[in-house]
XYZ file of C-alpha atoms in Angstrom:
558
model
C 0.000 0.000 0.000
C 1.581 3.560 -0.782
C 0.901 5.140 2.384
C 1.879 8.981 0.978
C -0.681 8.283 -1.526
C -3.326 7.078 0.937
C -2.596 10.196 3.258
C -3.565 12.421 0.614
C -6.513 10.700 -0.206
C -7.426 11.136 3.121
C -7.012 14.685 2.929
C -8.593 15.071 -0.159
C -11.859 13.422 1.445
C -11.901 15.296 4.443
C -12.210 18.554 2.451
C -14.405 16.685 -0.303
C -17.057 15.268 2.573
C -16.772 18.483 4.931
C -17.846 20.796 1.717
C -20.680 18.771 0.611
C -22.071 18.163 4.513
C -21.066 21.758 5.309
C -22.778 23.294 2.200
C -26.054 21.185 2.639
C -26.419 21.569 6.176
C -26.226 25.837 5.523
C -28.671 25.501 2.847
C -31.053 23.790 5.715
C -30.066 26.661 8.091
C -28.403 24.606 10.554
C -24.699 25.840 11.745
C -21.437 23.384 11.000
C -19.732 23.035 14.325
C -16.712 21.979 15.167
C -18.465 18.298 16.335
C -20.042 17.994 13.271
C -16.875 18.212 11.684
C -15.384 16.117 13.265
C -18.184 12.744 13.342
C -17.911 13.528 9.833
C -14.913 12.878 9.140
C -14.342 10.078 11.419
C -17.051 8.282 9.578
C -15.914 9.512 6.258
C -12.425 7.765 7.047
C -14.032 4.641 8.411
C -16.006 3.877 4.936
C -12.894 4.578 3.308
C -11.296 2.421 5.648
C -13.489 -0.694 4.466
C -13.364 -0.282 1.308
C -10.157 -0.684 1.309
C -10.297 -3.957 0.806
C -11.610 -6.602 -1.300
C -14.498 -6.377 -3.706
C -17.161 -6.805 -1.540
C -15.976 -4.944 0.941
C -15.935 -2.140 -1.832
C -19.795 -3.218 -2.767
C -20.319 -2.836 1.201
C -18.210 0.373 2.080
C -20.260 1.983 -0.873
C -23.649 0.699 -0.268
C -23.082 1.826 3.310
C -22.543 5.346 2.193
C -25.281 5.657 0.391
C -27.470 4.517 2.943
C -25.813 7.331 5.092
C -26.326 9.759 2.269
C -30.670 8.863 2.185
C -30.318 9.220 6.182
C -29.160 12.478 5.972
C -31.745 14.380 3.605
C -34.534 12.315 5.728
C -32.682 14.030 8.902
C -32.564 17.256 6.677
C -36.258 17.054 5.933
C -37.160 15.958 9.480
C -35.177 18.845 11.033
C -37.338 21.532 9.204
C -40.439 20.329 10.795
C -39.607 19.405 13.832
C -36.094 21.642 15.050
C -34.116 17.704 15.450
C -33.008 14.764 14.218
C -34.565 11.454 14.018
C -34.863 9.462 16.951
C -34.357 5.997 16.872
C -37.056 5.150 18.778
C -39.684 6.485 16.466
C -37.510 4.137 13.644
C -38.440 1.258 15.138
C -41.404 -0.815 13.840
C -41.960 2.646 11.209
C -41.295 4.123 8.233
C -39.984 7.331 9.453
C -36.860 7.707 7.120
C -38.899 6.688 3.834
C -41.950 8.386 4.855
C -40.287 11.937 5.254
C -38.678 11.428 1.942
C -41.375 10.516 0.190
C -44.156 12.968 2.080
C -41.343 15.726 2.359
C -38.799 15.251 -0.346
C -39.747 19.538 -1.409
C -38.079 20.213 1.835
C -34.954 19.270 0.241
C -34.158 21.555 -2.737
C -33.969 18.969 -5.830
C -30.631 20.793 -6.290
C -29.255 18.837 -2.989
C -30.420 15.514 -4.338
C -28.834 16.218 -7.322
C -25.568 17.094 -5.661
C -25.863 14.331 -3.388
C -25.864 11.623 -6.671
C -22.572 13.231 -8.248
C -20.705 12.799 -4.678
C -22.243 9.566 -3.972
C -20.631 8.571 -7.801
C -17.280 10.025 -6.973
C -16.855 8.010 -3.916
C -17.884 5.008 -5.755
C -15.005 6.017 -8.131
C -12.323 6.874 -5.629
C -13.096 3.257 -3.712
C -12.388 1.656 -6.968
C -9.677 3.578 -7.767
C -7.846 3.484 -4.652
C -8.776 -0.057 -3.929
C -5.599 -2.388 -2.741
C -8.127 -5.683 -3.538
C -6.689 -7.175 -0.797
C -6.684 -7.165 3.411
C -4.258 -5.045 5.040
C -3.168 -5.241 8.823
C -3.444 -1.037 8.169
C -7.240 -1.783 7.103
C -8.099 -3.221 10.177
C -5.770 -0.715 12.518
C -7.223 2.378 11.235
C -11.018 0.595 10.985
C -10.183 -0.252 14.867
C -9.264 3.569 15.683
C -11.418 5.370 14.114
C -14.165 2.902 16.381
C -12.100 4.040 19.672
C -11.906 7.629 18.977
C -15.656 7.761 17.615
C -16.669 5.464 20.982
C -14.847 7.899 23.311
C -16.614 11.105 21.933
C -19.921 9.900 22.026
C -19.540 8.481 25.118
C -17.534 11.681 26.533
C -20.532 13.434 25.382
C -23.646 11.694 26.882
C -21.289 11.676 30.342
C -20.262 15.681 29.988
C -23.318 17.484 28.014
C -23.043 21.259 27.713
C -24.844 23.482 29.960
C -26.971 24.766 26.962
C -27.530 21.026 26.065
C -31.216 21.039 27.807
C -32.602 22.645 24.755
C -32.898 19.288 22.396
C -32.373 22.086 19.298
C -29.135 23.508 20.523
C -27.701 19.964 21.187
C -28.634 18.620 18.025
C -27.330 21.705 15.830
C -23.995 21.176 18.234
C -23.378 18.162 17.363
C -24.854 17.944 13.570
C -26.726 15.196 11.897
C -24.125 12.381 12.240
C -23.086 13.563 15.447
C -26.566 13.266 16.837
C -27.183 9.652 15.326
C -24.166 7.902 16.282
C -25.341 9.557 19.886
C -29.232 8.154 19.138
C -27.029 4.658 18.157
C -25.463 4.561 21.537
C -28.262 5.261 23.727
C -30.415 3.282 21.982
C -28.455 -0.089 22.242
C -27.358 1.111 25.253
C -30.577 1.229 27.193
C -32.079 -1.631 25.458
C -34.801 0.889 24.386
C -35.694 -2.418 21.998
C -37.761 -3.408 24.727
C -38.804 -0.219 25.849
C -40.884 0.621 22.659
C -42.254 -2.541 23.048
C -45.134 -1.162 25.167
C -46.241 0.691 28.344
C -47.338 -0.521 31.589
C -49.113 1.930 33.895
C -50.849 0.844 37.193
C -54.544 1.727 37.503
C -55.266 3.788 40.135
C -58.894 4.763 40.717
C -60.006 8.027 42.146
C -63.012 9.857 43.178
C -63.592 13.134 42.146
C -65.983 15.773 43.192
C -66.813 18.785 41.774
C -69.602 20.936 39.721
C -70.471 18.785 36.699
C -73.260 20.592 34.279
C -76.328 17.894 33.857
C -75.722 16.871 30.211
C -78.971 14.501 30.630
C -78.911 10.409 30.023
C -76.133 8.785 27.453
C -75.642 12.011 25.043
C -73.693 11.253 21.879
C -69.588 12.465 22.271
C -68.692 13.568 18.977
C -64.549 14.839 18.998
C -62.979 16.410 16.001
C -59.497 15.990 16.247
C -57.745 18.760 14.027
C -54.511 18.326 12.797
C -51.442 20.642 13.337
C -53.907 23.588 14.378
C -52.226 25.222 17.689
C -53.494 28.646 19.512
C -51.730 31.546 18.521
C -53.182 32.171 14.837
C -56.574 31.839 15.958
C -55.580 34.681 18.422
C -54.721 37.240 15.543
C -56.357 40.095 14.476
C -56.645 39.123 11.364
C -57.415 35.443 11.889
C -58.057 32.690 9.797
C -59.843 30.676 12.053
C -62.740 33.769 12.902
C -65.417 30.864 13.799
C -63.396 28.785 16.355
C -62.355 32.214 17.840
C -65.705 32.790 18.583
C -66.578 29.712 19.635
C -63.681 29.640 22.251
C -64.813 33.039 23.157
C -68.428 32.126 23.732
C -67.913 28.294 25.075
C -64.693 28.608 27.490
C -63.662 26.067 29.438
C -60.225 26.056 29.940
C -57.754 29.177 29.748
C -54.878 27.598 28.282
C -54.175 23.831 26.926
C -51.630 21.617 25.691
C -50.959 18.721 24.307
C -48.800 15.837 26.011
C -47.021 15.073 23.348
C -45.846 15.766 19.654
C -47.235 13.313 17.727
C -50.887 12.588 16.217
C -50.928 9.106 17.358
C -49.873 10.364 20.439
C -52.287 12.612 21.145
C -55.100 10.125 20.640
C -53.531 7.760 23.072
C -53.955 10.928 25.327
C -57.289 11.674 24.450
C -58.908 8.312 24.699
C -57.163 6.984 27.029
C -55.579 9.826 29.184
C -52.032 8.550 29.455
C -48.797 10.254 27.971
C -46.482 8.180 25.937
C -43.099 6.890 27.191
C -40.392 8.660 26.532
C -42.527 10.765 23.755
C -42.093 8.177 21.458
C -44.813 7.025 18.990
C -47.092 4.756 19.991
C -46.647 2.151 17.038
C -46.813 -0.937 18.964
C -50.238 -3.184 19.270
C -48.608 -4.448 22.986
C -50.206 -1.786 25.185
C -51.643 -2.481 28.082
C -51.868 -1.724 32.215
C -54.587 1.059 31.358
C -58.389 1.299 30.601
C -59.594 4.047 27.932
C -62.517 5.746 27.399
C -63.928 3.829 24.385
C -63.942 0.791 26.336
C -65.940 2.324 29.444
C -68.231 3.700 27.418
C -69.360 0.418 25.399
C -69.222 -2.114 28.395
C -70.592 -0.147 31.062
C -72.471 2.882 29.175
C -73.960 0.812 25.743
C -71.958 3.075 23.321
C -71.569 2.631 19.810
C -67.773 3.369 19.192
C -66.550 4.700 15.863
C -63.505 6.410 14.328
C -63.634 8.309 11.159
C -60.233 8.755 9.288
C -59.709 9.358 5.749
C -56.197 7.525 5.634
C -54.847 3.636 5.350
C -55.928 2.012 9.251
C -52.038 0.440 9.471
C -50.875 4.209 9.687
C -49.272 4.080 12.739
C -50.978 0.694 13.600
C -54.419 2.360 14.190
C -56.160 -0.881 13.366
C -54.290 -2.478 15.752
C -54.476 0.501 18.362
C -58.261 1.784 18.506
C -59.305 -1.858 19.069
C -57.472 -1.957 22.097
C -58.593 1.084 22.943
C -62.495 0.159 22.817
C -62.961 1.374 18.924
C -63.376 -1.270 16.531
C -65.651 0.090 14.169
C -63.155 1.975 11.878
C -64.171 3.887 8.779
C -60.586 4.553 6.984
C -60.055 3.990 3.562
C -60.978 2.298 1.033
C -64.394 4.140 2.465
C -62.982 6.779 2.257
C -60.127 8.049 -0.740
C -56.938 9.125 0.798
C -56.875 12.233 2.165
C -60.658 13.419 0.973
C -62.275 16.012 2.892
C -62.896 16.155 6.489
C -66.756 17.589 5.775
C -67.406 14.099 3.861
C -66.153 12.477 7.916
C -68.180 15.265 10.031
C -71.368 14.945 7.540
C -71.591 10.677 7.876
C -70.653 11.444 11.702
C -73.391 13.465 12.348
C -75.992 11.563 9.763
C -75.253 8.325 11.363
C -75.717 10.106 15.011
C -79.303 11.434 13.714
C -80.263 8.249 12.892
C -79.167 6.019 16.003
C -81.022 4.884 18.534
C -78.075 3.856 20.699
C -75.674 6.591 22.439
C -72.366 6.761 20.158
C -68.985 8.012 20.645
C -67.598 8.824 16.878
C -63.763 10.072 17.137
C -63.276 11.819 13.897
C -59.035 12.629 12.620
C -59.112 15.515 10.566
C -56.468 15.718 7.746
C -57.225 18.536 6.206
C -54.671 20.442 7.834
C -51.964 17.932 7.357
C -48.815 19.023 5.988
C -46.844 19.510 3.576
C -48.317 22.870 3.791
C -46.810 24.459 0.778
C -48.757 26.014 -2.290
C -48.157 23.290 -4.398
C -49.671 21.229 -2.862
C -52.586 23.506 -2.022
C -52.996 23.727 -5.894
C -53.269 19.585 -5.706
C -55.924 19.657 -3.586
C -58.299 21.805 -5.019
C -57.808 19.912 -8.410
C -58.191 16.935 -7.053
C -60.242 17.109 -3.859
C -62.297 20.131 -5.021
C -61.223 22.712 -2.094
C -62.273 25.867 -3.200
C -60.860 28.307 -0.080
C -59.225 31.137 -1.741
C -55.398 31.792 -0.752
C -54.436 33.260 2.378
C -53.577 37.284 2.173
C -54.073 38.874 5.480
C -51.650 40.375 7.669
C -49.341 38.176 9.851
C -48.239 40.291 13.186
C -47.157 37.922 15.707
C -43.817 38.404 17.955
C -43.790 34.597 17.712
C -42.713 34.889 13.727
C -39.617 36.368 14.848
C -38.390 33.037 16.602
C -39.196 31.504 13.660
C -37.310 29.696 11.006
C -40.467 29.585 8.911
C -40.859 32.386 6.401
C -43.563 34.304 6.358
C -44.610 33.060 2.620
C -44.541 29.846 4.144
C -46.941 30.522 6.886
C -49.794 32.335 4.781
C -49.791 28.798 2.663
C -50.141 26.948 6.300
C -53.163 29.448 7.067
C -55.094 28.620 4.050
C -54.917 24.887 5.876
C -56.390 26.592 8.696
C -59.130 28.210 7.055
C -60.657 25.480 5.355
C -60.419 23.404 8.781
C -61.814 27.036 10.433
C -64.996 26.269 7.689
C -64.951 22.727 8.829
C -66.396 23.596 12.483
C -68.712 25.906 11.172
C -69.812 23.435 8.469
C -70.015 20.994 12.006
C -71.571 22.975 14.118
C -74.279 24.163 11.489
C -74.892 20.402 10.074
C -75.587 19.532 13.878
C -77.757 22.142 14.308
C -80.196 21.158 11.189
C -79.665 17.426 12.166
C -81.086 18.530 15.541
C -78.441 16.622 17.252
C -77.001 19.957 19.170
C -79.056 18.782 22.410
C -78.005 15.247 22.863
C -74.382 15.653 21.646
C -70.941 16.510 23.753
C -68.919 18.182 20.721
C -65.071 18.849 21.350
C -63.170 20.077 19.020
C -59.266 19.759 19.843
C -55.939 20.487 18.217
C -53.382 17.123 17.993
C -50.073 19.252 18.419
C -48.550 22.050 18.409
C -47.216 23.374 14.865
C -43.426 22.775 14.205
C -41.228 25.740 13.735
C -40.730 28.379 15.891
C -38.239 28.930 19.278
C -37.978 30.817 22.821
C -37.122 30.528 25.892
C -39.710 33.303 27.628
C -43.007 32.683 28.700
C -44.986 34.195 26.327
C -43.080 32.178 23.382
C -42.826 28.927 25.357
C -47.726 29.615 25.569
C -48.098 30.397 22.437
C -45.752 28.048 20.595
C -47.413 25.077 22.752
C -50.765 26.248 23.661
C -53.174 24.113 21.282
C -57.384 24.707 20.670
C -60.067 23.203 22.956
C -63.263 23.650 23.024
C -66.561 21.907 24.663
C -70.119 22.406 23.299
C -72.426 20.334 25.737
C -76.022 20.151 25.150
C -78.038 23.241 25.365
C -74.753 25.249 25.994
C -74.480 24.183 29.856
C -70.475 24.860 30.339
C -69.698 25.983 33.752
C -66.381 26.159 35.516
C -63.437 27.274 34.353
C -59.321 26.157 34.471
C -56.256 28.045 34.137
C -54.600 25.047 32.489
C -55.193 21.277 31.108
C -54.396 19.225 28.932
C -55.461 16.053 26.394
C -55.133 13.738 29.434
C -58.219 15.823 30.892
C -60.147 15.036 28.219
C -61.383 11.781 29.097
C -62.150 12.127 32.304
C -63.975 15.182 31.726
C -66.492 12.973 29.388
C -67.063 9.974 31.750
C -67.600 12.699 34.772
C -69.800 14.008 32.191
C -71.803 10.715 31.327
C -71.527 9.417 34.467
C -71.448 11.939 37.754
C -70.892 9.215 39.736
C -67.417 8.095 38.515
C -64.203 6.587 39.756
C -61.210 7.328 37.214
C -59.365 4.895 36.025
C -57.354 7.728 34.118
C -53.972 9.692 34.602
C -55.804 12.888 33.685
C -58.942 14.834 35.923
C -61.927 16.223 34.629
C -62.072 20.059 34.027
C -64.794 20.074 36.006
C -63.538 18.680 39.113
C -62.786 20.400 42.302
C -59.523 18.332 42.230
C -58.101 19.133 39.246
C -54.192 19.923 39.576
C -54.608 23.246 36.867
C -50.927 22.390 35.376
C -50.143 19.759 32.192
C -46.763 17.447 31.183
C -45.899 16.170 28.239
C -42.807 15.192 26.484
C -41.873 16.037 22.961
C -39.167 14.817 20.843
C -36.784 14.444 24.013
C -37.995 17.856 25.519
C -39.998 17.052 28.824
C -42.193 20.038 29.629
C -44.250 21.215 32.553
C -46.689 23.909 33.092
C -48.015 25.129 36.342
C -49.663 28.419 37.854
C -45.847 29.960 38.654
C -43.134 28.064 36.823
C -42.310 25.984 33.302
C -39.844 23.208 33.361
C -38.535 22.129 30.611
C -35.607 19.033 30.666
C -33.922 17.440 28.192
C -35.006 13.754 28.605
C -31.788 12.499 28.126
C -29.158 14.253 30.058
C -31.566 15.372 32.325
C -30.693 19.168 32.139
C -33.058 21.613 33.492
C -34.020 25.260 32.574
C -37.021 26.993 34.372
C -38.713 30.238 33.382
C -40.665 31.910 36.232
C -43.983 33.241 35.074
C -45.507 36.182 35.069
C -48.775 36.214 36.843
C -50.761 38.870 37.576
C -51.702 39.454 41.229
């Protein structure tokens, strides 16, 4: 082997990997640290290193790297929704990677793809080039140390975080997309979070409450429209494009502010059902859940309910027709009843038809899509071709400190509001059906937000509310709302509907009903490694993994 040859390919890729990963990662805004240098080029050297050798270890040091070149745009496109990098717990049992790419591959500027091809054919040229077709005691020497140093980073790392580590974002910009997966790697084998994801075991414990519950008379119908990435702050605007559930939440208040416990849609159905949060803020993709009763199942074997979910995707997405079963819903009306993605009227209007008609209390759980994203104007021009939306495009004014903190340009964000308007003409479109259908008296409508919307920062209060605050809003028959929190959450929510149905209760739930005396007025949740807690005077938020803390004291009026 010509070792003054092999040194300056080894310079030669250090500069040639660094540019590319240094040039993509500034076109997704994210800074190249020193770390990120540096995991780059360690595993830059050690896929040179194997394909030193023979042929197939050539075939394997090159299929390796592109595998590691896919990773990265999926981390790319992951990072502009969600402000990190893919966790290896939501990879397990999902589709994560593929689906990003293939829901999300306009995130990534066909210009980086293209880019990405040419160096992914250069290094397949300089491993054949440079090959020595044979096994070198050198091969294996410099394989085995770039291992050590790699091993002794990460681990030096997760032992010695940075004080500014306890904001996931800042940790994962530090240390740069294959900084933060080699990390994910190590904790992930390292805690045997294998079995972890495998499911969640939470001890019953069953509670009395007491407090002032409105009479909502015998076995109404519980309709919930679950609305997908719709939080507070834009229905808060002047100019708003969701005018009609700004009124509603003006004239129907329950709650002052309310979150969600997690960051995920699954998630927050897992919540709402069944008023748990998820472990470690992972996905619930599993079907092995169990240690906890949920709503659905209350309500059909002690109450005579009719369940039903209305959701106009594929049933496997994210195991749902494994899930809701176990959950008490087995009556599931996903495609091919539906088409992919139609409207969320079509759900709300054979809700609310099939409500009229029944002669048996029902509890329909309908998952809007209509606001799903990718919320670009592309794709807005898609769907009313093919779906026949017919909303006009966004063009009021957007004056919200919260903008400022954001990476999302302002462009971006009118598209996202014409999401929000057609799901803003969706509750009217509800609330007026129900009215003609005459089922207003006998039905508990809530209308809820999943999660928060990806894309904005802070540390103060006010950015921390509005970024996280979500929608929620109860209509119970002939507008009997009384009471009123400070703060809740989706693990309130079913509690608040069996204390509704049934006064006389004991909760089986994590959550307490809004209308209880002993309600706690504060909400946790995790999201995306980023455990969060909101009270009357503080807000914690932790970094799941090194267990960093960083409190904001808040602001309340005397």
């Amino acid at each position: 082997m010509n070792i003054k040859k092999q040194i300056g390919n080894v310079f030669f890729i250090c500069c040639f990997v660094n540019g590319f990963m240094g040039w993509y990662m500034g076109v997704k805004g994210i800074p190249y640290t020193l770390n990120a240098t540096i995991y780059v080029t360690g595993v830059a050297l050690l896929l040179y290193s194997i394909g030193l050798g023979r042929k197939r270890e050539k075939i394997l040091s090159f299929i390796m790297s592109a595998c590691l070149l896919f990773w990265v745009f999926a981390n790319g496109a992951y990072f502009d929704v969600f402000y990190s990098f893919i966790p290896w717990n939501r990879v397990v049992g999902s589709d994560v990677p593929a689906s990003f790419l293939i829901d999300f591959y306009t995130l990534n500027p066909w210009y980086t793809y293209t880019l990405g091809i040419v160096i992914l054919s250069l290094w397949g040229y300089m491993l054949k080039k440079n090959s020595t077709n044979k096994r070198t005691k050198i091969q294996y020497i410099s394989i085995a140390i770039i291992m050590l140093c790699l091993s002794t980073l990460i681990i030096f790392q997760k032992t010695h975080p940075k004080k500014s580590w306890w904001d996931k974002t800042v940790q994962a910009t530090d240390l740069g997309i294959i900084g933060s997966q080699l990390g994910e790697a190590y904790t992930f084998f390292k805690e045997d979070n294998v079995s972890k994801v495998q499911g969640i075991t939470i001890t019953r414990e069953y509670k009395k409450e007491e407090g002032s519950i409105p009479d909502v008379g015998d076995s109404p119908h519980v309709l919930i429209y679950q609305m997908e990435s719709v939080p507070s702050w834009p229905i808060d605007l002047v100019d708003s494009p969701m005018p009609f559930l700004r009124e509603l939440q003006e004239t129907s208040p329950v709650v002052d502010t309310f979150f969600a416990n997690s960051c995920s849609t699954i998630n927050a159905e897992l919540s709402i059902l069944c008023s748990q949060i998820a472990p470690n803020g992972d996905p619930i993709t599993t079907k092995e859940e169990k240690g906890y009763t949920c709503l659905p199942e209350i309500l059909k074997g002690q109450h005579g309910y009719k369940t039903v979910m209305y959701h106009a995707n594929n049933s496997a997405f994210w195991n749902r027709e494994e899930l809701f079963p176990r959950w008490g819903i087995d009556d599931l009306r996903t495609t091919p009843l539906y088409e992919k993605r139609d409207k969320d009227k079509l759900l709300i209007r054979d809700a609310l038809k099939e409500l009229q008609e029944a002669d048996t209390p029902i509890l329909s759980y309908i998952i809007g899509v209509d606001s799903h994203s990718p919320h670009d104007r592309k794709y807005i021009e898609v769907l009313k071709k093919e779906k026949g939306f017919t909303e006009d495009f966004w063009d009021g004014e957007i004056n919200n400190p919260l903008i400022e903190t954001s990476k999302v340009e302002k462009e971006d964000i009118g598209d996202w509001f014409w999401f929000l308007k057609v799901v803003d003409n969706n509750i009217k479109f509800l609330i007026e059906e129900a009215k003609e259908k005459e089922v207003l008296d006998n039905t508990i409508i809530i209308i809820v937000g999943d999660h928060r919307y990806y894309g904005a920062t802070g540390e103060e209060e006010s950015a921390f509310l509005q970024y996280n605050q979500i929608p929620f809003v109860v209509l119970l028959p002939k507008n009997r709302n009384s009471g009123m929190k400070n703060i809740a959450s989706h693990i309130d929510i079913a509690p608040t509907i069996l204390s509704l149905i049934n006064k006389n209760y004991q909760s089986p739930f994590k959550g307490t009903s809004i209308y209880s005396t002993n309600h706690p007025e504060s909400a946790k949740g995790i999201c995306l490694g980023e455990y969060y807690e909101v009270n009357k005077g503080h807000i914690i938020k932790r970094n799941s993994e090194t267990n960093q803390e960083h409190i904001i004291e808040r602001n309340i009026a005397p």
